[in-house]
mmCIF file of C-alpha atoms in Angstrom:
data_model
loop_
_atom_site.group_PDB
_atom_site.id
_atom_site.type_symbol
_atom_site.label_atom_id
_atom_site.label_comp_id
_atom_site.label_asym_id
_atom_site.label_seq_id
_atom_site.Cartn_x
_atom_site.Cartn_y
_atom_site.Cartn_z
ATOM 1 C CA UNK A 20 38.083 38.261 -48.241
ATOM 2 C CA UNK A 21 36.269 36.391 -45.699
ATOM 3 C CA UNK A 22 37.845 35.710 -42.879
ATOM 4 C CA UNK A 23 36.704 33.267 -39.748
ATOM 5 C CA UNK A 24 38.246 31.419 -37.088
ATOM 6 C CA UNK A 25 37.421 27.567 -36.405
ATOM 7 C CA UNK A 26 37.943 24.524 -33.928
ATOM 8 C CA UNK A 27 37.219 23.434 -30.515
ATOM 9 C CA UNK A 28 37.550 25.639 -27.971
ATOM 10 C CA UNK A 29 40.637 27.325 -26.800
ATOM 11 C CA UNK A 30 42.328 25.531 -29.907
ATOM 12 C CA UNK A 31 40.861 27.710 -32.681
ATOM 13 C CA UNK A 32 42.668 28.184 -36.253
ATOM 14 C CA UNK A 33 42.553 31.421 -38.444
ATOM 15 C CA UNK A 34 41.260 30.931 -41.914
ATOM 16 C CA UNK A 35 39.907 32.372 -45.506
ATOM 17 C CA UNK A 36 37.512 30.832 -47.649
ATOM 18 C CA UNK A 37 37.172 31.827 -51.255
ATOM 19 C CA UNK A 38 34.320 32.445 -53.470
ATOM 20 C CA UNK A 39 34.135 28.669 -54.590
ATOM 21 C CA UNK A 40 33.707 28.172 -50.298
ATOM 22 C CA UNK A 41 37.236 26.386 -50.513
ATOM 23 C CA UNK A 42 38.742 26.898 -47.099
ATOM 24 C CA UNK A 43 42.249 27.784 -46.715
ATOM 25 C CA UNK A 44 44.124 27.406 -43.717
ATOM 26 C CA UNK A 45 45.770 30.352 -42.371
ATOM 27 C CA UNK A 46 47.698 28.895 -39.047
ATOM 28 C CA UNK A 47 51.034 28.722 -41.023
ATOM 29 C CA UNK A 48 50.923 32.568 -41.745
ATOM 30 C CA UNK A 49 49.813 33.758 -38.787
ATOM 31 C CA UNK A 50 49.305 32.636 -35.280
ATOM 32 C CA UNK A 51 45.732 34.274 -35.248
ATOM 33 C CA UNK A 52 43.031 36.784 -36.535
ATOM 34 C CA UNK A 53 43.224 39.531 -33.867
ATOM 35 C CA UNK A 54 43.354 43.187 -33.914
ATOM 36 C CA UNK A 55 46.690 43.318 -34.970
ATOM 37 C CA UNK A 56 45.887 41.830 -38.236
ATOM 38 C CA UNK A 57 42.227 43.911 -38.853
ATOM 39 C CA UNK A 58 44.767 46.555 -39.658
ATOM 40 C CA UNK A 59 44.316 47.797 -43.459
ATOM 41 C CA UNK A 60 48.233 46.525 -44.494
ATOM 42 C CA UNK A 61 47.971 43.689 -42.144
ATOM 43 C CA UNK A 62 44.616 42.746 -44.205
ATOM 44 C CA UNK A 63 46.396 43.704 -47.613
ATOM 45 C CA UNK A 64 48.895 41.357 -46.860
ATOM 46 C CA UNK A 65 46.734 38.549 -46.860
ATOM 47 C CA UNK A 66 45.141 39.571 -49.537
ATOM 48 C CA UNK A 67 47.998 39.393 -51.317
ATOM 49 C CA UNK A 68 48.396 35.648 -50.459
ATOM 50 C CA UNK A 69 48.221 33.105 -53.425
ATOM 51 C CA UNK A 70 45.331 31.461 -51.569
ATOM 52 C CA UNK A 71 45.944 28.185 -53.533
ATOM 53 C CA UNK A 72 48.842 27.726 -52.418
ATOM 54 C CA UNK A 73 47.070 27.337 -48.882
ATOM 55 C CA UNK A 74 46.122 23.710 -47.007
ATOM 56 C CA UNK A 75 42.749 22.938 -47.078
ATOM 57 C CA UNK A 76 40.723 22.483 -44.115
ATOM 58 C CA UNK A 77 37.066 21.178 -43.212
ATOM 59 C CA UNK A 78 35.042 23.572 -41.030
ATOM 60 C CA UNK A 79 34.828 22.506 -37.279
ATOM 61 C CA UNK A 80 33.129 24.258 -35.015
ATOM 62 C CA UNK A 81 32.373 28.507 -36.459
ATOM 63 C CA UNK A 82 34.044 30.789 -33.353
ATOM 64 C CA UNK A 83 33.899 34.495 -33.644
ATOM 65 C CA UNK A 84 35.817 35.521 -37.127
ATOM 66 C CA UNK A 85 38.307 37.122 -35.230
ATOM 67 C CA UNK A 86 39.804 37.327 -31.775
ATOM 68 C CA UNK A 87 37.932 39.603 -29.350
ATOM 69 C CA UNK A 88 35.630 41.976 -29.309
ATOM 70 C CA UNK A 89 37.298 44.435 -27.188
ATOM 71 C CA UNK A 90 34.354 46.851 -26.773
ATOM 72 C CA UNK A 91 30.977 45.343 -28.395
ATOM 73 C CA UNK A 92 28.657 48.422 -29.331
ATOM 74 C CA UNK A 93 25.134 48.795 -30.195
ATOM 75 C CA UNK A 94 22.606 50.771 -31.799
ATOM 76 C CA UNK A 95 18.871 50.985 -30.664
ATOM 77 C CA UNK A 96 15.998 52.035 -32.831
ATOM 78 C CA UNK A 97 18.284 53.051 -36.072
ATOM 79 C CA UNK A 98 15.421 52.044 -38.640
ATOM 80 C CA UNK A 99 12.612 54.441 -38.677
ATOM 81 C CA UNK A 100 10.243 51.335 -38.964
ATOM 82 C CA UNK A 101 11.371 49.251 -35.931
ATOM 83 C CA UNK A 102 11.217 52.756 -33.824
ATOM 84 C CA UNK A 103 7.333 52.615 -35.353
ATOM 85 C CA UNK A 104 6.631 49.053 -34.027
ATOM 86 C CA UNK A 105 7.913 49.840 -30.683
ATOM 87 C CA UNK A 106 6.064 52.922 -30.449
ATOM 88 C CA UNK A 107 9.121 55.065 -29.865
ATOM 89 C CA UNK A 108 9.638 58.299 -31.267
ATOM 90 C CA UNK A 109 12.698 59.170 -33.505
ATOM 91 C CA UNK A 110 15.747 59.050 -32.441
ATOM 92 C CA UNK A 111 17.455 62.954 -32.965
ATOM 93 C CA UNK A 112 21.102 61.560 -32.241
ATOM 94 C CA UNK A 113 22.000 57.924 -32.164
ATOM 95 C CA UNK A 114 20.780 55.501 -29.142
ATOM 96 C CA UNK A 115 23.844 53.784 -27.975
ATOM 97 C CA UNK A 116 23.978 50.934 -25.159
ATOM 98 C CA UNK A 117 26.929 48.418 -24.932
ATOM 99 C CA UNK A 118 26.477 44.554 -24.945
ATOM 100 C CA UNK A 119 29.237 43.094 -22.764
ATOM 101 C CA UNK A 120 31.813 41.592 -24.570
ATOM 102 C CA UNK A 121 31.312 37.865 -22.717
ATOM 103 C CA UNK A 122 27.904 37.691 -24.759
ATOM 104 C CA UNK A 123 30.236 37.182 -28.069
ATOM 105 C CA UNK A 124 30.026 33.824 -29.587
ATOM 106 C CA UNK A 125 30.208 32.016 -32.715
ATOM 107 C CA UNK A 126 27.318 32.255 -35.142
ATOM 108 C CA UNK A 127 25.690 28.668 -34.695
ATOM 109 C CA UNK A 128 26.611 28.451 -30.794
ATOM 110 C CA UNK A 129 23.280 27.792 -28.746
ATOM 111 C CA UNK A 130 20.992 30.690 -27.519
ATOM 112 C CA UNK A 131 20.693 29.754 -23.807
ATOM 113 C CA UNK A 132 17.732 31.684 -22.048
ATOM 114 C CA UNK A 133 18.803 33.499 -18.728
ATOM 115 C CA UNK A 134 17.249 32.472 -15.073
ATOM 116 C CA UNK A 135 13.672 33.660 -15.200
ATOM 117 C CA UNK A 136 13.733 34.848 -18.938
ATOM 118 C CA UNK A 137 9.716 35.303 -20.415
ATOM 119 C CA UNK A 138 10.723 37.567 -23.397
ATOM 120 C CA UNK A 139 13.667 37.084 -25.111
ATOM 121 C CA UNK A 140 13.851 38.353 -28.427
ATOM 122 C CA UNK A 141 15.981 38.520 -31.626
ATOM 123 C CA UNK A 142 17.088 41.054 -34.093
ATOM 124 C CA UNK A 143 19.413 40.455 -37.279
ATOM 125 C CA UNK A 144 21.900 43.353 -37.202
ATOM 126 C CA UNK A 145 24.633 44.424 -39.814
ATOM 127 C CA UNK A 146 27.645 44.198 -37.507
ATOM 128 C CA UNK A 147 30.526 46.841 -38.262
ATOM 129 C CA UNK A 148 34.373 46.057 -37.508
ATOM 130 C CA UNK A 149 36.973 48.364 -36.659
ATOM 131 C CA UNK A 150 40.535 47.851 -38.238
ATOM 132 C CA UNK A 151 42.006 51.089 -37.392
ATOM 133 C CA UNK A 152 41.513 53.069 -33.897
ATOM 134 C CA UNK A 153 39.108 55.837 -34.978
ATOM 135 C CA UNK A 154 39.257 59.702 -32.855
ATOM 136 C CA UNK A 155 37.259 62.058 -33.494
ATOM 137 C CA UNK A 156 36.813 61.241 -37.198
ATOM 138 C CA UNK A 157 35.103 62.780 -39.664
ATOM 139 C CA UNK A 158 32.011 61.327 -41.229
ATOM 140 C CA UNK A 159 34.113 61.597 -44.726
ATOM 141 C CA UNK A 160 37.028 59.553 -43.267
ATOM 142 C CA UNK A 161 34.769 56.943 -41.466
ATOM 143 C CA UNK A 162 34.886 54.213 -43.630
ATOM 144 C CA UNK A 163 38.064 53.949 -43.691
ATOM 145 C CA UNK A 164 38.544 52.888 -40.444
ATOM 146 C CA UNK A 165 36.590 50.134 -40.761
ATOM 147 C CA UNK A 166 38.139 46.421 -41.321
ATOM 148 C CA UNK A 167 34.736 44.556 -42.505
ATOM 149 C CA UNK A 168 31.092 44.032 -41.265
ATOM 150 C CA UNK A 169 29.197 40.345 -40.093
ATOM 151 C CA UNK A 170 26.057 39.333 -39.327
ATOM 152 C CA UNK A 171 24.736 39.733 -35.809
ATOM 153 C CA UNK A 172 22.419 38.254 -33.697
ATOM 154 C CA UNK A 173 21.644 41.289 -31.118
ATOM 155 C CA UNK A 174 19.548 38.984 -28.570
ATOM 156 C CA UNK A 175 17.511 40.978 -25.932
ATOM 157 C CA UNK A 176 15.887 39.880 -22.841
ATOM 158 C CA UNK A 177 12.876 42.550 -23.051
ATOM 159 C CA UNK A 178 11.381 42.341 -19.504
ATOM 160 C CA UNK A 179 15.532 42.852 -18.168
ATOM 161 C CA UNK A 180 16.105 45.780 -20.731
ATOM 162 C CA UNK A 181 12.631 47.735 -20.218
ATOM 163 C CA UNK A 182 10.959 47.008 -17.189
ATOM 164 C CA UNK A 183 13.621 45.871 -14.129
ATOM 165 C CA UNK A 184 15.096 49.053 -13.966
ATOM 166 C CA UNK A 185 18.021 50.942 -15.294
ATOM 167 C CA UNK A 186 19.678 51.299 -18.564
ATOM 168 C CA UNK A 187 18.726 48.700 -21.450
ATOM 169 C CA UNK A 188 22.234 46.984 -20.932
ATOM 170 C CA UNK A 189 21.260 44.673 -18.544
ATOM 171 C CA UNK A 190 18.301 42.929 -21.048
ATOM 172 C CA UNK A 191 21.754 43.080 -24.093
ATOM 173 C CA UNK A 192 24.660 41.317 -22.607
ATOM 174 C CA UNK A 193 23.360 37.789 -21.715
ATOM 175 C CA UNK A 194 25.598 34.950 -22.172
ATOM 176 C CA UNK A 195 25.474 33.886 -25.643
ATOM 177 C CA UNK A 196 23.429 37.302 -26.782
ATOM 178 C CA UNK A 197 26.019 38.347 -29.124
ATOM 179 C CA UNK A 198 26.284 35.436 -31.777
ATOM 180 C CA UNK A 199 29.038 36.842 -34.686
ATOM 181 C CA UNK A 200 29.298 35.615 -38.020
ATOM 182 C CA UNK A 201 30.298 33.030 -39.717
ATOM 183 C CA UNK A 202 32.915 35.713 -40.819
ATOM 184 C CA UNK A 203 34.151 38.555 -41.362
ATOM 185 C CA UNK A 204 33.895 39.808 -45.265
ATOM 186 C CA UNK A 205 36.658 42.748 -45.372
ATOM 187 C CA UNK A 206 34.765 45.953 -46.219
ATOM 188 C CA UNK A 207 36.197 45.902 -50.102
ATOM 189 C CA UNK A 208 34.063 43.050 -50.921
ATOM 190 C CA UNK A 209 31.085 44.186 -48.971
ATOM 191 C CA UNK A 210 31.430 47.151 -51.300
ATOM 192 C CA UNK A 211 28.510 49.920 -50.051
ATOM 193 C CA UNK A 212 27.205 48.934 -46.562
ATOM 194 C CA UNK A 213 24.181 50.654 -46.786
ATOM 195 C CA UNK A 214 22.922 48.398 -50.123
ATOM 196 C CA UNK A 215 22.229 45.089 -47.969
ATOM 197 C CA UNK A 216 19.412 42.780 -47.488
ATOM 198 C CA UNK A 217 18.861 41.147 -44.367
ATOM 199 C CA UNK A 218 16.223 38.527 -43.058
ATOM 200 C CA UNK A 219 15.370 36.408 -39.852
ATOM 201 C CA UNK A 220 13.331 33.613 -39.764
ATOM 202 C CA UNK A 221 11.821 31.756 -36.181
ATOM 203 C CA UNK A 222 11.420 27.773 -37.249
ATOM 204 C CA UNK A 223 10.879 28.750 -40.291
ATOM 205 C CA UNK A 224 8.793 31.655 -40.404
ATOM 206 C CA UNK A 225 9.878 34.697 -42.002
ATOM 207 C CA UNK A 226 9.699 37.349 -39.079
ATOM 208 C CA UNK A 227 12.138 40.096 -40.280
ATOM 209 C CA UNK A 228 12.752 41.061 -44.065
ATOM 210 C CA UNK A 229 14.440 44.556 -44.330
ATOM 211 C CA UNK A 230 17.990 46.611 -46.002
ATOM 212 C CA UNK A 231 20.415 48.619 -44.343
ATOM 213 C CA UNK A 232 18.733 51.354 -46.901
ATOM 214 C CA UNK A 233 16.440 52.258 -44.370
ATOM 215 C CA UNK A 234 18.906 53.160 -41.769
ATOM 216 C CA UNK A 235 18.319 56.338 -39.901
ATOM 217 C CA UNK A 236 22.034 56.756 -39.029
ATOM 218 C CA UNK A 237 24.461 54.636 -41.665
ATOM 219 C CA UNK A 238 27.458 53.816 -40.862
ATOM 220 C CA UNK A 239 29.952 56.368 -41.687
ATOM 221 C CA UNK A 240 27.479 58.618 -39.235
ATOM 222 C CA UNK A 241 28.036 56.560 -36.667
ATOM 223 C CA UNK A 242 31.543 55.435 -37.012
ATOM 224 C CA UNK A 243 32.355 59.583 -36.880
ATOM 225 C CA UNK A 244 29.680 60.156 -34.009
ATOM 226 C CA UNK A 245 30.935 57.185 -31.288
ATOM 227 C CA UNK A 246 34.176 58.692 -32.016
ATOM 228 C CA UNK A 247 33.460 61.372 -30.582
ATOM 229 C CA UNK A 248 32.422 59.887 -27.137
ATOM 230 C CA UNK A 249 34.866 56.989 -27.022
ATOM 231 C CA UNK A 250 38.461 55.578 -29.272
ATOM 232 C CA UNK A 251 36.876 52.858 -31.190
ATOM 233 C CA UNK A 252 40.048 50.268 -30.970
ATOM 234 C CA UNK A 253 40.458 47.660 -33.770
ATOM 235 C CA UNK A 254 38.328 44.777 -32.964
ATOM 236 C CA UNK A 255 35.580 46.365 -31.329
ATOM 237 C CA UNK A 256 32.292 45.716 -32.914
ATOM 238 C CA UNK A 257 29.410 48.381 -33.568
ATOM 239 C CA UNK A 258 26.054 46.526 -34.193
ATOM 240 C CA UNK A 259 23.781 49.291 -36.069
ATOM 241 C CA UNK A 260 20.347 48.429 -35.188
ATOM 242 C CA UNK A 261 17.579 46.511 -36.728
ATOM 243 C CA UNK A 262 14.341 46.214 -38.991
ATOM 244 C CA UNK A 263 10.950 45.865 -38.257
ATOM 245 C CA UNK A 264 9.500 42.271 -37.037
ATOM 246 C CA UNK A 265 11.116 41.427 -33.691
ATOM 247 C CA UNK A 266 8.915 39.467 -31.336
ATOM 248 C CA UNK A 267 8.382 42.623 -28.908
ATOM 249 C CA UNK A 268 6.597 44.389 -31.678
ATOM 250 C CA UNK A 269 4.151 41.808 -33.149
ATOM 251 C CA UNK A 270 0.498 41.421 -32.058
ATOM 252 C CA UNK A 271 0.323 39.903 -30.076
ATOM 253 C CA UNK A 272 4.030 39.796 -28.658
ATOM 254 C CA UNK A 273 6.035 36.569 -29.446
ATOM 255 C CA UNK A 274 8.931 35.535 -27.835
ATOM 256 C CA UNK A 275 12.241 32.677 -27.817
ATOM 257 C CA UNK A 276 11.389 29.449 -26.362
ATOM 258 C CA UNK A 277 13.552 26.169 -25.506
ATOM 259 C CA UNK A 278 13.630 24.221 -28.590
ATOM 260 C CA UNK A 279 12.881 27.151 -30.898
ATOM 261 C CA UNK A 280 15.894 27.601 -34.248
ATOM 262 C CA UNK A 281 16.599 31.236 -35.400
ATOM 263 C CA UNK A 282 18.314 31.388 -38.904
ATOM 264 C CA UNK A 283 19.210 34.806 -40.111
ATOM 265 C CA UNK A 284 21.393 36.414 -42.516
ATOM 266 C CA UNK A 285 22.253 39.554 -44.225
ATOM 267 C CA UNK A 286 23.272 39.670 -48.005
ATOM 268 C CA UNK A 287 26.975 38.690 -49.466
ATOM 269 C CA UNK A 288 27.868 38.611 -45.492
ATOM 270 C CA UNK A 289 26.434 34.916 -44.733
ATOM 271 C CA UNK A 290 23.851 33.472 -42.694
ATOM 272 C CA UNK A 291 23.553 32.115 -39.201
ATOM 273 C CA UNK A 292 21.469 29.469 -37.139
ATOM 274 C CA UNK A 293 20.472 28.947 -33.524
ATOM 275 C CA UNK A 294 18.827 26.564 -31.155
ATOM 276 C CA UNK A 295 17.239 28.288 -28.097
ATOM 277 C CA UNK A 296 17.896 26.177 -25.226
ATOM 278 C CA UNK A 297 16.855 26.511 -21.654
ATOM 279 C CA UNK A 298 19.346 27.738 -18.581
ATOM 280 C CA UNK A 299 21.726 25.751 -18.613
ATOM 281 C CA UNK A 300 25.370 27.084 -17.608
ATOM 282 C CA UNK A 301 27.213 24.292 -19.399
ATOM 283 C CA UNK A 302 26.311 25.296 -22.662
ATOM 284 C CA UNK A 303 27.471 29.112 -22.378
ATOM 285 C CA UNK A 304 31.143 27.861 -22.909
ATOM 286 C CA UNK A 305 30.445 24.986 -25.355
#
């Protein structure tokens, strides 16, 4: 299934589209896509749902597919190619940062460039969503604690991640950093989640062609390893890293400007398009 959330602000509805891209309303049988209902019978009961059966809606405005994230985690240098570009060695365990969760927003929401920002850069990103609270789990059992995976936007501010200082967080969480979607396909259709294309273009301009093949870590690794340091909670989000081509590592650097669109996508999970805009605080909660 794919599932998304959509409408103004505050007012959002739950919904499925099918494979003909028919969307179904799903206010009437349930209130809303949260955690509760990432859960693997919560998810089989909707997919037991005659779907046709279901109002149709237009799309309004794309929100995050589903209410949250609780905790919104990321992966750093997890394709042996990127790691090359940025001149950083291989990782020998996964490099994992946080994004804050307030940097979540829907997948065509504006990109609006912090105070003082002079590199931000982008980075498509298969995004990984839990359904069921992982502990300690084994690599083997992983998987099946997933609820689906989305297409992410991991937005960095490279002068506020590398050079002011500190850990790399600071550069990640941004307001509208974290763009999500435009939904969440439930990990049954995705089918293996290390088979998937992914691309970014910068107005128009192919920067980023790559597959989650190339993954140092995939994803059962590191759905078992951050279990081990943390109780991944349905809802939270685990963004696994990305390919080579982001504006830090081309020559010479490149970076986002005002008036600059990112599209991006990643294969059978959707695509994604932003404006860059300047500061300006009354965009962040449009």
């Amino acid at each position: 299934m794919k599932l998304l959330r959509h409408g103004p602000k505050g007012r959002e509805r739950p919904a499925l589209m099918q494979a003909d891209g028919t969307v179904r309303d799903l206010g009437g049988v349930i209130a809303d896509l949260g955690p509760d209902q990432l859960a693997p019978e919560a998810l089989a009961a909707l997919a037991r749902l005659d779907a046709g059966t279901l109002p149709v809606v237009e799309l309004q405005r794309l929100a995050v597919p589903w209410r949250g994230p609780g905790k919104f985690i990321a992966i750093g240098l997890n394709y042996a190619d990127h790691a090359a570009e940025a001149g950083m060695a291989l990782p020998a365990e996964p490099v994992v940062f946080t994004k804050a969760s307030s940097c979540a927003v829907g997948c065509n929401h504006p990109v609006v460039l912090p105070q003082g920002s002079v590199k931000t850069d982008w980075e498509v990103e298969l995004g990984v969503v839990i359904g069921r609270r992982a502990r300690c789990v084994s690599e083997a059992e992983a998987l099946a604690h997933v609820a689906g995976y989305c297409v992410v936007n991991d937005l960095s501010e490279r002068e506020y991640q590398l050079e002011r200082g500190g850990t790399w967080d600071k550069g990640k969480g941004c307001d509208t950093f974290g763009p999500i979607g435009p939904w969440l396909v439930t990990a049954d259709e995705v089918g293996d989640p290390q088979d998937l294309s992914m691309w970014l273009d910068v107005n128009g301009v192919r920067k980023q062609t790559g597959s989650t093949r190339t993954m140092i870590f995939p994803v059962a690794h590191l759905v078992s390893y951050l279990s081990r340091f943390m109780t991944l909670e349905p809802g939270d989000i685990i963004t696994t890293g990305t390919p080579p081509g982001v504006g830090m590592g081309r020559k010479p650097p490149e970076f986002l400007r005002p008036g600059d669109v990112v599209t991006l996508g990643i294969e059978r999970l959707g695509e994604q398009r932003q404006t860059v805009h300047a500061w300006d605080p009354a965009l962040i909660d449009g």
